N, CA, C and O atoms as CSV, one atom per row, in Angstrom:
chain,resi,resn,atom,element,x,y,z
A,1,UNK,N,N,-12.546,10.551,-15.929
A,1,UNK,CA,C,-11.810,10.328,-14.769
A,1,UNK,C,C,-12.654,9.644,-13.633
A,1,UNK,O,O,-13.705,10.126,-13.211
A,2,UNK,N,N,-12.062,8.404,-13.151
A,2,UNK,CA,C,-12.852,7.593,-12.191
A,2,UNK,C,C,-12.833,8.438,-10.669
A,2,UNK,O,O,-11.903,9.169,-10.329
A,3,UNK,N,N,-13.784,8.231,-10.028
A,3,UNK,CA,C,-13.934,8.707,-8.686
A,3,UNK,C,C,-13.722,7.606,-7.581
A,3,UNK,O,O,-14.679,7.325,-6.859
A,4,UNK,N,N,-12.557,6.991,-7.418
A,4,UNK,CA,C,-12.455,5.847,-6.657
A,4,UNK,C,C,-12.615,6.352,-5.178
A,4,UNK,O,O,-12.214,7.448,-4.787
A,5,UNK,N,N,-13.183,5.516,-4.490
A,5,UNK,CA,C,-13.119,5.752,-3.076
A,5,UNK,C,C,-12.625,4.285,-2.440
A,5,UNK,O,O,-13.396,3.507,-1.877
A,6,UNK,N,N,-11.499,4.102,-2.595
A,6,UNK,CA,C,-10.815,2.924,-2.232
A,6,UNK,C,C,-9.572,3.460,-1.095
A,6,UNK,O,O,-8.900,4.469,-1.310
A,7,UNK,N,N,-9.436,2.736,-0.068
A,7,UNK,CA,C,-8.481,2.973,0.858
A,7,UNK,C,C,-7.584,1.600,0.817
A,7,UNK,O,O,-8.128,0.506,0.971
A,8,UNK,N,N,-6.316,1.716,0.622
A,8,UNK,CA,C,-5.479,0.790,0.382
A,8,UNK,C,C,-4.306,0.787,1.574
A,8,UNK,O,O,-3.415,1.636,1.599
A,9,UNK,N,N,-4.404,-0.074,2.366
A,9,UNK,CA,C,-3.483,-0.053,3.714
A,9,UNK,C,C,-2.591,-1.364,3.567
A,9,UNK,O,O,-3.100,-2.413,3.173
A,10,UNK,N,N,-1.356,-1.275,3.869
A,10,UNK,CA,C,-0.520,-2.501,3.869
A,10,UNK,C,C,0.277,-2.435,5.477
A,10,UNK,O,O,1.127,-1.611,5.814
A,11,UNK,N,N,-0.148,-3.287,6.111
A,11,UNK,CA,C,0.402,-3.613,7.468
A,11,UNK,C,C,1.566,-4.770,7.441
A,11,UNK,O,O,1.407,-5.935,7.077
A,12,UNK,N,N,2.855,-4.123,7.946
A,12,UNK,CA,C,3.995,-4.842,7.820
A,12,UNK,C,C,4.741,-4.564,9.051
A,12,UNK,O,O,4.455,-3.675,9.854
A,13,UNK,N,N,5.678,-5.354,9.139
A,13,UNK,CA,C,6.712,-5.143,10.315
A,13,UNK,C,C,8.162,-4.694,9.865
A,13,UNK,O,O,9.036,-4.355,10.663
A,14,UNK,N,N,8.320,-4.736,8.403
A,14,UNK,CA,C,9.501,-4.213,7.823
A,14,UNK,C,C,9.191,-3.793,6.363
A,14,UNK,O,O,8.420,-4.467,5.681
A,15,UNK,N,N,9.766,-2.734,5.910
A,15,UNK,CA,C,9.736,-2.213,4.698
A,15,UNK,C,C,10.724,-2.862,3.747
A,15,UNK,O,O,11.894,-2.484,3.700
A,16,UNK,N,N,10.277,-3.782,3.034
A,16,UNK,CA,C,11.126,-4.640,2.241
A,16,UNK,C,C,10.902,-4.253,0.679
A,16,UNK,O,O,9.940,-3.606,0.264
A,17,UNK,N,N,11.819,-4.697,-0.002
A,17,UNK,CA,C,11.667,-4.476,-1.606
A,17,UNK,C,C,10.370,-5.082,-2.047
A,17,UNK,O,O,9.600,-4.543,-2.841
A,18,UNK,N,N,10.175,-6.310,-1.439
A,18,UNK,CA,C,8.889,-6.960,-1.884
A,18,UNK,C,C,7.551,-6.089,-1.582
A,18,UNK,O,O,6.657,-5.938,-2.415
A,19,UNK,N,N,7.539,-5.514,-0.221
A,19,UNK,CA,C,6.440,-4.696,0.103
A,19,UNK,C,C,6.342,-3.512,-0.827
A,19,UNK,O,O,5.229,-3.208,-1.256
A,20,UNK,N,N,7.486,-2.763,-1.204
A,20,UNK,CA,C,7.537,-1.634,-1.978
A,20,UNK,C,C,6.822,-2.148,-3.365
A,20,UNK,O,O,5.909,-1.493,-3.868
A,21,UNK,N,N,7.282,-3.307,-3.917
A,21,UNK,CA,C,6.631,-3.615,-5.146
A,21,UNK,C,C,5.143,-4.009,-4.978
A,21,UNK,O,O,4.364,-3.849,-5.918
A,22,UNK,N,N,4.749,-4.507,-3.827
A,22,UNK,CA,C,3.323,-4.702,-3.752
A,22,UNK,C,C,2.625,-3.396,-3.567
A,22,UNK,O,O,1.482,-3.294,-4.013
A,23,UNK,N,N,3.187,-2.382,-2.957
A,23,UNK,CA,C,2.389,-1.164,-3.113
A,23,UNK,C,C,2.433,-0.518,-4.427
A,23,UNK,O,O,1.420,0.080,-4.788
A,24,UNK,N,N,3.506,-0.552,-5.230
A,24,UNK,CA,C,3.490,-0.117,-6.491
A,24,UNK,C,C,2.437,-0.914,-7.420
A,24,UNK,O,O,1.717,-0.349,-8.242
A,25,UNK,N,N,2.445,-2.065,-7.218
A,25,UNK,CA,C,1.547,-2.798,-8.025
A,25,UNK,C,C,-0.009,-2.409,-7.673
A,25,UNK,O,O,-0.837,-2.231,-8.567
A,26,UNK,N,N,-0.288,-2.308,-6.420
A,26,UNK,CA,C,-1.677,-2.051,-6.024
A,26,UNK,C,C,-1.976,-0.426,-6.346
A,26,UNK,O,O,-3.127,-0.122,-6.660
A,27,UNK,N,N,-1.100,0.461,-6.281
A,27,UNK,CA,C,-1.296,1.633,-6.610
A,27,UNK,C,C,-1.641,1.778,-8.164
A,27,UNK,O,O,-2.544,2.510,-8.568
A,28,UNK,N,N,-0.839,1.017,-8.978
A,28,UNK,CA,C,-1.291,1.048,-10.563
A,28,UNK,C,C,-2.574,0.343,-10.690
A,28,UNK,O,O,-3.332,0.728,-11.581
A,29,UNK,N,N,-2.954,-0.690,-9.887
A,29,UNK,CA,C,-4.223,-1.494,-10.240
A,29,UNK,C,C,-5.452,-0.829,-9.740
A,29,UNK,O,O,-6.507,-0.818,-10.375
A,30,UNK,N,N,-5.279,-0.280,-8.588
A,30,UNK,CA,C,-6.492,0.475,-7.945
A,30,UNK,C,C,-6.555,1.836,-8.402
A,30,UNK,O,O,-7.650,2.399,-8.396
A,31,UNK,N,N,-5.443,2.491,-8.828
A,31,UNK,CA,C,-5.315,3.912,-9.147
A,31,UNK,C,C,-5.718,4.757,-7.979
A,31,UNK,O,O,-6.367,5.789,-8.146
A,32,UNK,N,N,-5.288,4.272,-6.625
A,32,UNK,CA,C,-5.404,4.950,-5.481
A,32,UNK,C,C,-4.187,4.943,-4.878
A,32,UNK,O,O,-3.340,4.120,-5.227
A,33,UNK,N,N,-3.933,5.903,-3.849
A,33,UNK,CA,C,-2.899,5.979,-2.826
A,33,UNK,C,C,-2.898,4.745,-2.079
A,33,UNK,O,O,-3.940,4.217,-1.692
A,34,UNK,N,N,-1.670,4.245,-1.854
A,34,UNK,CA,C,-1.366,3.146,-0.991
A,34,UNK,C,C,-0.676,3.814,0.302
A,34,UNK,O,O,0.201,4.675,0.239
A,35,UNK,N,N,-1.172,3.320,1.387
A,35,UNK,CA,C,-0.456,3.831,2.825
A,35,UNK,C,C,0.024,2.662,3.428
A,35,UNK,O,O,-0.663,1.641,3.407
A,36,UNK,N,N,1.269,2.697,4.034
A,36,UNK,CA,C,2.046,1.869,4.528
A,36,UNK,C,C,1.863,1.991,6.163
A,36,UNK,O,O,1.952,3.096,6.697
A,37,UNK,N,N,1.637,0.952,6.832
A,37,UNK,CA,C,1.528,0.944,8.354
A,37,UNK,C,C,2.678,-0.077,8.752
A,37,UNK,O,O,2.618,-1.276,8.479
A,38,UNK,N,N,3.677,0.496,9.392
A,38,UNK,CA,C,4.943,-0.239,9.688
A,38,UNK,C,C,5.121,-0.294,11.201
A,38,UNK,O,O,4.967,0.764,11.811
A,39,UNK,N,N,5.381,-1.229,11.776
A,39,UNK,CA,C,5.558,-1.374,13.214
A,39,UNK,C,C,7.007,-2.170,13.172
A,39,UNK,O,O,7.053,-3.398,13.099
A,40,UNK,N,N,8.130,-1.373,13.222
A,40,UNK,CA,C,9.597,-2.034,13.155
A,40,UNK,C,C,9.998,-2.397,14.551
A,40,UNK,O,O,11.160,-2.771,14.704
A,41,UNK,N,N,9.210,-2.343,15.587
A,41,UNK,CA,C,9.926,-2.563,16.807
A,41,UNK,C,C,10.680,-3.706,16.785
A,41,UNK,O,O,11.350,-4.023,17.768
């Protein structure tokens, strides 16, 4: 089991299907949790 010390953050102004796909791809690729930071003002 790998001990990853990677933090993945995605900063966006809207949660779109493309952003969801990016998060999914990064989660699979890095094997780490992806955290979304959205400011939808």
